[in-house]
Short mmCIF file of C-alpha atoms in Angstrom, two decimals:
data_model
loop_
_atom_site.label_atom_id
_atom_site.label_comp_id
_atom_site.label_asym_id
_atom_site.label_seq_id
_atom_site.Cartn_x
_atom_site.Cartn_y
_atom_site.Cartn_z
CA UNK A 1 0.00 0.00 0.00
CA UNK A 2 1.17 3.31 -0.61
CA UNK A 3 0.07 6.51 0.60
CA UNK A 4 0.39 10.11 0.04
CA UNK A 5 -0.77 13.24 1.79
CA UNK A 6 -1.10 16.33 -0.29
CA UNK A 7 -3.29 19.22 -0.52
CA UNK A 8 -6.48 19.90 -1.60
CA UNK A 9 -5.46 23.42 -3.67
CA UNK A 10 -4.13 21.50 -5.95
CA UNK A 11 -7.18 22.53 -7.80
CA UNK A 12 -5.76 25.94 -8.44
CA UNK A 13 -7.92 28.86 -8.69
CA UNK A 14 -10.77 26.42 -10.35
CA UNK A 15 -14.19 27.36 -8.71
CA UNK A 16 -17.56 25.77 -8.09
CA UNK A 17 -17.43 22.25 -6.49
CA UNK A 18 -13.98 20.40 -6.62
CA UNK A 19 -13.93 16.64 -7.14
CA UNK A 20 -11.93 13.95 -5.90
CA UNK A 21 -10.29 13.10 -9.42
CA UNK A 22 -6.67 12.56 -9.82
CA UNK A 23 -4.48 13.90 -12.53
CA UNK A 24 -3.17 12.54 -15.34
CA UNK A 25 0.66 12.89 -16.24
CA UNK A 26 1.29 16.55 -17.95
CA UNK A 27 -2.61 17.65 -17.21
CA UNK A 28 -2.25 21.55 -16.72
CA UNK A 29 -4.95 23.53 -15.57
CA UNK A 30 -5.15 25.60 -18.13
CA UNK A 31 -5.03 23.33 -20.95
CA UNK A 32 -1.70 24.49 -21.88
CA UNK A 33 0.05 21.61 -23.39
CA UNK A 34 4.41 20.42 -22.70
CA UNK A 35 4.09 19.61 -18.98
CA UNK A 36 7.13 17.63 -18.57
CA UNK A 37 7.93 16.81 -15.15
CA UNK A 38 11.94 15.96 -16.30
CA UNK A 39 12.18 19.27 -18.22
CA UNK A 40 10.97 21.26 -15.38
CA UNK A 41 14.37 20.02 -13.53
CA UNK A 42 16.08 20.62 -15.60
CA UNK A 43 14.95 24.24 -15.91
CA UNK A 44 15.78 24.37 -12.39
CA UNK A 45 19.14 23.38 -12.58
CA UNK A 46 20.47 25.51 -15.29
CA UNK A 47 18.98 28.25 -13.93
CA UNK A 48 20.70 27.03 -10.29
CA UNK A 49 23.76 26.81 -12.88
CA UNK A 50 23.66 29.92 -14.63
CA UNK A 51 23.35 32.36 -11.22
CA UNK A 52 26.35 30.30 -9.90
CA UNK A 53 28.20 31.29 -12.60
CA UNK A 54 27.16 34.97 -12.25
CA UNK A 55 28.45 34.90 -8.47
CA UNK A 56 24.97 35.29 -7.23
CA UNK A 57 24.54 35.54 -4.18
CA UNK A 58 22.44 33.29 -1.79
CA UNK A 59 20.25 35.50 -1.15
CA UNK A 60 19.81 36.56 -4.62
CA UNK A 61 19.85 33.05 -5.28
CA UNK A 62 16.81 32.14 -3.23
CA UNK A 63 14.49 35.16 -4.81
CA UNK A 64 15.69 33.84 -8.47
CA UNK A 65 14.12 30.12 -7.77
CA UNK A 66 11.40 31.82 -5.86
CA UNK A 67 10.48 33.53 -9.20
CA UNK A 68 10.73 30.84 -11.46
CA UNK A 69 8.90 28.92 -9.66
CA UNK A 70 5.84 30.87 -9.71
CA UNK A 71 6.57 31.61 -13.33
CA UNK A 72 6.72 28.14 -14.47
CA UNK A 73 3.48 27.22 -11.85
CA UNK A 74 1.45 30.11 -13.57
CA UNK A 75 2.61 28.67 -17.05
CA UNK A 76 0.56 25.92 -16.52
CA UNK A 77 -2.14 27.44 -14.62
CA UNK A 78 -0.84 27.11 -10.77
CA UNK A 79 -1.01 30.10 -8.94
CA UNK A 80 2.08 29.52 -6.97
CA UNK A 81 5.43 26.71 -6.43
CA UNK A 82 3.50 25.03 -3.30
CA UNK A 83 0.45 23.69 -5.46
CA UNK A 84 2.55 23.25 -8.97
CA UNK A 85 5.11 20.41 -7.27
CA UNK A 86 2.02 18.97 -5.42
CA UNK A 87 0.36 18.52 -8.49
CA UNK A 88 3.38 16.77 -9.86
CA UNK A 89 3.79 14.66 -6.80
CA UNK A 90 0.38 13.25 -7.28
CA UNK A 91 1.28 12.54 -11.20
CA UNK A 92 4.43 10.72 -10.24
CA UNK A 93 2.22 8.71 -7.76
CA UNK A 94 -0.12 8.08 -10.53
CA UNK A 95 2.84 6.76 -13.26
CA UNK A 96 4.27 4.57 -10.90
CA UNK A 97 1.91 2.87 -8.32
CA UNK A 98 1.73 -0.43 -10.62
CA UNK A 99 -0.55 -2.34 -9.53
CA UNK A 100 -0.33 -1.32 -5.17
CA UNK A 101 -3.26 0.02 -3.56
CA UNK A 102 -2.74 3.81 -3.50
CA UNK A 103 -4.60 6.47 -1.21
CA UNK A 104 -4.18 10.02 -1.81
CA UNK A 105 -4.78 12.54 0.77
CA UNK A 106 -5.90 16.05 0.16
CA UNK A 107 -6.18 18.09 3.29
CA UNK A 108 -7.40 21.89 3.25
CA UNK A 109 -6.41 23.86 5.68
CA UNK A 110 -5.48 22.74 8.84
CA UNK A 111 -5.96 23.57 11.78
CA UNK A 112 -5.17 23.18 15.92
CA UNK A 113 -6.24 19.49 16.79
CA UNK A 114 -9.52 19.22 17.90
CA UNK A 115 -9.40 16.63 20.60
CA UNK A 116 -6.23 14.69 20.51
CA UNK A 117 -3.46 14.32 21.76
CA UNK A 118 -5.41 17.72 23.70
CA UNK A 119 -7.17 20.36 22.24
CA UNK A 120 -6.04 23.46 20.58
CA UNK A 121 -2.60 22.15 20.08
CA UNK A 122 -0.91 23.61 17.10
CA UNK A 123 2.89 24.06 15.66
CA UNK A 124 4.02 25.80 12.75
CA UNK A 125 2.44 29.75 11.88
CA UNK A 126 -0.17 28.62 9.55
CA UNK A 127 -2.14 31.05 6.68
CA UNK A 128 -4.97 32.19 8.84
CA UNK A 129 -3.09 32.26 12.56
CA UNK A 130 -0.69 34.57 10.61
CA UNK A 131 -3.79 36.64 10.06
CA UNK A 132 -4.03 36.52 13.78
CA UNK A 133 -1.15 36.85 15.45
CA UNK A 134 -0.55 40.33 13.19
CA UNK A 135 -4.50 41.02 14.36
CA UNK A 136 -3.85 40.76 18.20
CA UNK A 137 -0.66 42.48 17.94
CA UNK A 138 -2.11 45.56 16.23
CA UNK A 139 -0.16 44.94 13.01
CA UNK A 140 -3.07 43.86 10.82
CA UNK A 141 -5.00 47.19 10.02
CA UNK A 142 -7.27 45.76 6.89
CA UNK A 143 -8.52 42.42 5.46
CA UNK A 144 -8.19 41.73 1.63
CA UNK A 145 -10.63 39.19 0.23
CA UNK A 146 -14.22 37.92 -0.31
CA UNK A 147 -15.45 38.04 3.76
CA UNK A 148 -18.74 36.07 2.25
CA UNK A 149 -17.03 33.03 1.08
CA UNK A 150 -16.47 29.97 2.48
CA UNK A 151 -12.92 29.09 3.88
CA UNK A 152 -12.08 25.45 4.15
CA UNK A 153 -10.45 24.30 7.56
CA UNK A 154 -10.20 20.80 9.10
CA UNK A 155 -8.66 20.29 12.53
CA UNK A 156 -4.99 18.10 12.57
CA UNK A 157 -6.06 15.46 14.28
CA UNK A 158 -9.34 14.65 11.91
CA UNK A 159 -6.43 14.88 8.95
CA UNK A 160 -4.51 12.07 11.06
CA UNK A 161 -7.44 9.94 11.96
CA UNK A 162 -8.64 9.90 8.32
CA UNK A 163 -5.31 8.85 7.56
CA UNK A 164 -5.53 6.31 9.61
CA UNK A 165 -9.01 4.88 8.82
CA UNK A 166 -7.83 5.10 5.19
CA UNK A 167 -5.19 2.97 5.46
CA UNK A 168 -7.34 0.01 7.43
CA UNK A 169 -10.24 0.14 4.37
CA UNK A 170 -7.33 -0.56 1.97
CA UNK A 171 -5.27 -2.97 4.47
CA UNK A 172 -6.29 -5.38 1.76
CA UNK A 173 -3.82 -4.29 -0.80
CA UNK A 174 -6.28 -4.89 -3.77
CA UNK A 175 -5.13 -2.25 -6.71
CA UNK A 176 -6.47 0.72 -6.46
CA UNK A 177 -6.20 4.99 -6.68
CA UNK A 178 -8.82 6.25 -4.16
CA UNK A 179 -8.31 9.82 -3.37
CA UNK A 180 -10.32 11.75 -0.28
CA UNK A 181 -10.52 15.26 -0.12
CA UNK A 182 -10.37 16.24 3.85
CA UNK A 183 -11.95 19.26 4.79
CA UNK A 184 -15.17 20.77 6.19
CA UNK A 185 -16.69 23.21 3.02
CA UNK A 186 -19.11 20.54 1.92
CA UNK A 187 -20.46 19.57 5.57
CA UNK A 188 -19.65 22.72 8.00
CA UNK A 189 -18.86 25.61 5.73
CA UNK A 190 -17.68 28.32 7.58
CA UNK A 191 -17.00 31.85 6.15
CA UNK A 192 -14.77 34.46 6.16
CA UNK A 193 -16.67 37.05 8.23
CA UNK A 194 -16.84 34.61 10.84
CA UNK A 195 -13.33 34.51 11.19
CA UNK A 196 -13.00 38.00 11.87
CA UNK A 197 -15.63 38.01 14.58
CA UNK A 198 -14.46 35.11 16.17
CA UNK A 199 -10.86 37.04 16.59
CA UNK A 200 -12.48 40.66 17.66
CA UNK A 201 -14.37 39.10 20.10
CA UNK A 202 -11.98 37.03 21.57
CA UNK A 203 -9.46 39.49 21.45
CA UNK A 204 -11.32 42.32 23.08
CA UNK A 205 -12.14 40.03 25.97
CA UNK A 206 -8.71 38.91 26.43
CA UNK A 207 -6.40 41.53 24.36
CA UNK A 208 -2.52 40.49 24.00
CA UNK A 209 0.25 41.96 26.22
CA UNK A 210 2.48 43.21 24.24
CA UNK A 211 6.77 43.31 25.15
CA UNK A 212 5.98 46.47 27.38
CA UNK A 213 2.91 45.15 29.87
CA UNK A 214 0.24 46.67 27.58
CA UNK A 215 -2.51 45.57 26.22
CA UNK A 216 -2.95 45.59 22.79
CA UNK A 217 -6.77 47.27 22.03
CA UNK A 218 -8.24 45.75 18.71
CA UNK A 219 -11.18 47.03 16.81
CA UNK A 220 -13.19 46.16 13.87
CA UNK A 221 -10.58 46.03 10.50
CA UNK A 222 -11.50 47.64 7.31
CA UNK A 223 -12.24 45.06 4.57
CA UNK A 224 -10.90 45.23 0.73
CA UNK A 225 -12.80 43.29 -1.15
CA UNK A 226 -10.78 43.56 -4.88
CA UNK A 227 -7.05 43.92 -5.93
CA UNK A 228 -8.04 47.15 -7.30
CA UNK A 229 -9.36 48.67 -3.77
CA UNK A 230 -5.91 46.81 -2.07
CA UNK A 231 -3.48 48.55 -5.00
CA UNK A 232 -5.38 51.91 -4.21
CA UNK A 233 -4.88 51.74 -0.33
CA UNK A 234 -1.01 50.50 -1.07
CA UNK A 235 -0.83 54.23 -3.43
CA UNK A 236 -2.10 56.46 -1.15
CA UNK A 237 -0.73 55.38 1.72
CA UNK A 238 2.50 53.93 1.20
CA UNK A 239 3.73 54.31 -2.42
CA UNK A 240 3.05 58.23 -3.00
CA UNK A 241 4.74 58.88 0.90
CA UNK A 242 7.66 57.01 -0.64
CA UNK A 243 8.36 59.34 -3.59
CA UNK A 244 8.27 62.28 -1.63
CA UNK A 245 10.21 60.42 0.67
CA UNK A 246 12.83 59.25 -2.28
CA UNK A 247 12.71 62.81 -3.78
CA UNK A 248 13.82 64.25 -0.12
CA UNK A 249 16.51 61.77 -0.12
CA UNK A 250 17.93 63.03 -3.29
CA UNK A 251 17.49 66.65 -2.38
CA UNK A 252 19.89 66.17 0.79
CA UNK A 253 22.31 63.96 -0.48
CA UNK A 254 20.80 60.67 0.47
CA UNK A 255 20.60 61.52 4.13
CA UNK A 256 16.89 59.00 3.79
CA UNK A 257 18.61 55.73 2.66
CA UNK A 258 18.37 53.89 4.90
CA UNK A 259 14.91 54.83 5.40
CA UNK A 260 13.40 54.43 2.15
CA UNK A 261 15.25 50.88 1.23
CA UNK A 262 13.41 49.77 4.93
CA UNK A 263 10.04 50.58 3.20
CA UNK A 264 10.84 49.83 -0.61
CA UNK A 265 11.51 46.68 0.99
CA UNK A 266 8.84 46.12 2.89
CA UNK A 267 6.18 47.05 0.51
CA UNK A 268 8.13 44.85 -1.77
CA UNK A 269 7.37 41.92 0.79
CA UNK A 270 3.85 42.69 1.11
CA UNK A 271 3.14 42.92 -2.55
CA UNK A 272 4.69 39.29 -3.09
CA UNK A 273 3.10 37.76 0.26
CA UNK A 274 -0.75 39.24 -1.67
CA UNK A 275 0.17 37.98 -4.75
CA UNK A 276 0.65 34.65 -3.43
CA UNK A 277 -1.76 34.34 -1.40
CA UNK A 278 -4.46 36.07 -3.76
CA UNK A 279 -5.93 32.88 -5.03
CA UNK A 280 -6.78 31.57 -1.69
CA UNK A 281 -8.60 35.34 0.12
CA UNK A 282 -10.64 34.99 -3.09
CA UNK A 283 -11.61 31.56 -3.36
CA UNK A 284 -15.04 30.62 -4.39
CA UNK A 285 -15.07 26.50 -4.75
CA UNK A 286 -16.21 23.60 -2.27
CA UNK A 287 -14.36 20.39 -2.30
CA UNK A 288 -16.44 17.07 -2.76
CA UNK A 289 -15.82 14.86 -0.04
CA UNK A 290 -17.73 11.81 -1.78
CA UNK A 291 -15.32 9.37 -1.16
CA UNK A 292 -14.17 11.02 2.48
CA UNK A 293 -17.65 10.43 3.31
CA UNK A 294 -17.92 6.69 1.87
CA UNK A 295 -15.12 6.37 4.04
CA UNK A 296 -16.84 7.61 7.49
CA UNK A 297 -19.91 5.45 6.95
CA UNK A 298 -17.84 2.48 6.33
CA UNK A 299 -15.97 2.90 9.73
CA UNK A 300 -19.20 3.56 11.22
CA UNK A 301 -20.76 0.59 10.30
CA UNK A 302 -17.33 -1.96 10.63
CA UNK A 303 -14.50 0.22 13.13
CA UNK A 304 -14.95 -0.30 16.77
CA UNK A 305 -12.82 2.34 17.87
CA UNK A 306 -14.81 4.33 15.27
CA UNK A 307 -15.47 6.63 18.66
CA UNK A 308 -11.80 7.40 18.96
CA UNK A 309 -10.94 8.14 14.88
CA UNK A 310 -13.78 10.92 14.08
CA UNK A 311 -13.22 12.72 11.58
CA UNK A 312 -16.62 14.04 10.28
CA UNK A 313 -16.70 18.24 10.32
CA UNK A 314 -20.08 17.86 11.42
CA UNK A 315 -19.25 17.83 14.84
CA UNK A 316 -17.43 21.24 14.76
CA UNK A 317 -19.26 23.57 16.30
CA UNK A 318 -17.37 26.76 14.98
CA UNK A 319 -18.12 29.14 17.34
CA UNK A 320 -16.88 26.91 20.69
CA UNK A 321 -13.72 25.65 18.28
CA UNK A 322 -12.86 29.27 17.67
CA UNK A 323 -13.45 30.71 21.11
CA UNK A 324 -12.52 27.90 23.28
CA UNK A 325 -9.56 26.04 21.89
CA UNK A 326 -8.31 27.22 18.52
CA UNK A 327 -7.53 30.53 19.21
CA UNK A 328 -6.23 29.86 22.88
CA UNK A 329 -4.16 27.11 21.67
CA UNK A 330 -2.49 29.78 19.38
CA UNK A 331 -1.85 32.25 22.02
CA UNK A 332 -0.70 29.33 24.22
CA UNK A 333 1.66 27.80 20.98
CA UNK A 334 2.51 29.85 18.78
CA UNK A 335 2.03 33.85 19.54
CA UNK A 336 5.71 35.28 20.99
#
């Protein structure tokens, strides 16, 4: 038996409801044709060749791949490296499982466990406790993307216990590719909006204390709901201050260096962390969980410890996950 955990956004930017199909070797997205999993390493490596050869720098060398990556994902119809290579993966799994039972796992977005081994334990700074963290600590002044659709989460330990129930309805080892789609957008949706209440609410009751004993006072965040409104915001506030900044710095010698690289930089990081994370604050699809769900009734009805391996988003209740262990878990885990 093998199997494989991936990620459910390997759909791309597709919308409307998201099967549990598998790709075939060189399927692109957007129909473009030349997918060739051999020529895209080799890409890689003379482009790894030719900026060693130019003296490059690490650091230089690191934003170069960064780049090409996205350029060669978006080639294809990807919006970013992260989906592209797990795309691939689950081609090369495809081409060469022979004739072993396969299971393929695509996980949304996942979140602090739910039960096990206690609740509200979490590792790792993922998407939306990013969006967190910089909302307790005062940092994140606006929200960019659709607050009315659904985002798909799914607790860790539900991912692992799916896992696990997976692998005993295939213990048999008969050929097969089955592929389940783990997440909560087809049972439980849960939107945007609610995300943002569940974090002013919580964080006006219990506000972080920030390096000098103070609380940090949140309020309600202004929403952008386009690019366009997001690139007019960056303008006004940021990118015109800037030239007048960059023309000062001229005027008197370059006295504002320092200064305006700090925030040419910085507005350069923002830019890049939108434009990568665009597809997702403006996704509009549900992912089928046909076979997920085939999968919960047959544990059900034949796993005696079925009690102890949930992993049916049903049972979330949103609200008391938020309020009561996700977010805590966070503050206990992660926040610094």
């Amino acid at each position: 038996m093998l199997w494989y955990s991936f990620t459910a956004y390997v759909s791309g930017e597709k919308t409307g409801l998201i099967l549990e199909n598998s790709y075939s070797m060189g399927e692109t997205l957007n129909g473009v044709s030349g997918l060739d999993i051999n020529f895209e390493k080799n890409v890689i490596e003379q482009k790894l060749n030719e900026l060693r050869l130019l003296g490059a720098s690490d650091k230089d060398i690191t934003q170069a791949m960064k780049d090409l990556g996205i350029q060669r994902a978006r080639l294809y119809g990807w919006p970013n490296t992260y989906v592209f290579t797990k795309a691939m993966g689950e081609m090369l799994v495809g081409e060469f499982k022979a004739n072993m039972a396969t299971i393929i796992l695509r996980p949304t977005i996942i979140t602090s466990t739910f039960k096990e081994p206690f609740p509200g334990w979490a590792e790792g700074v993922r998407t939306i406790d990013s969006l967190a963290i910089g909302y307790a600590k005062g940092k994140l002044t606006f929200f960019l993307g659709d607050v009315d659709s659904v985002v798909d989460l799914i607790p860790a330990d539900m991912v692992v216990n799916a896992i696990i129930v997976a692998m005993v309805a295939h213990a048999s080892n008969q050929p097969s590719e089955t592929i389940y789609q783990v997440g909560s957008s087809m049972r439980n949706p849960i939107k945007y909006r609610s995300l943002q209440d569940f974090g002013y609410r919580y964080f006006s009751k219990k506000p972080w204390i920030n390096k000098d004993g103070k609380a940090v006072i949140v309020g309600k965040i202004r929403v952008m709901d386009s690019m366009a409104s997001f690139h007019r915001y960056m303008a006004l506030r940021y990118l015109l201050p800037l030239k007048g900044l960059e023309f000062a710095n001229t005027a008197f010698c370059h006295f504002f260096q320092g200064v305006c690289s700090d925030l040419n930089r910085k507005i350069s990081f923002v830019t890049r962390l939108i434009d990568i994370y665009r597809p997702y604050l403006f996704f509009n699809a549900i992912f089928d969980d046909i076979n997920t769900e085939k999968l919960r009734m047959a544990a059900k009805s034949s796993l005696a410890e079925n009690d102890m391996f949930y992993f049916d988003p049903k049972c979330i209740n949103w609200d008391d996950y938020f309020m009561n262990t996700h977010i805590p878990g966070i503050v206990k885990y992660i926040f610094k």
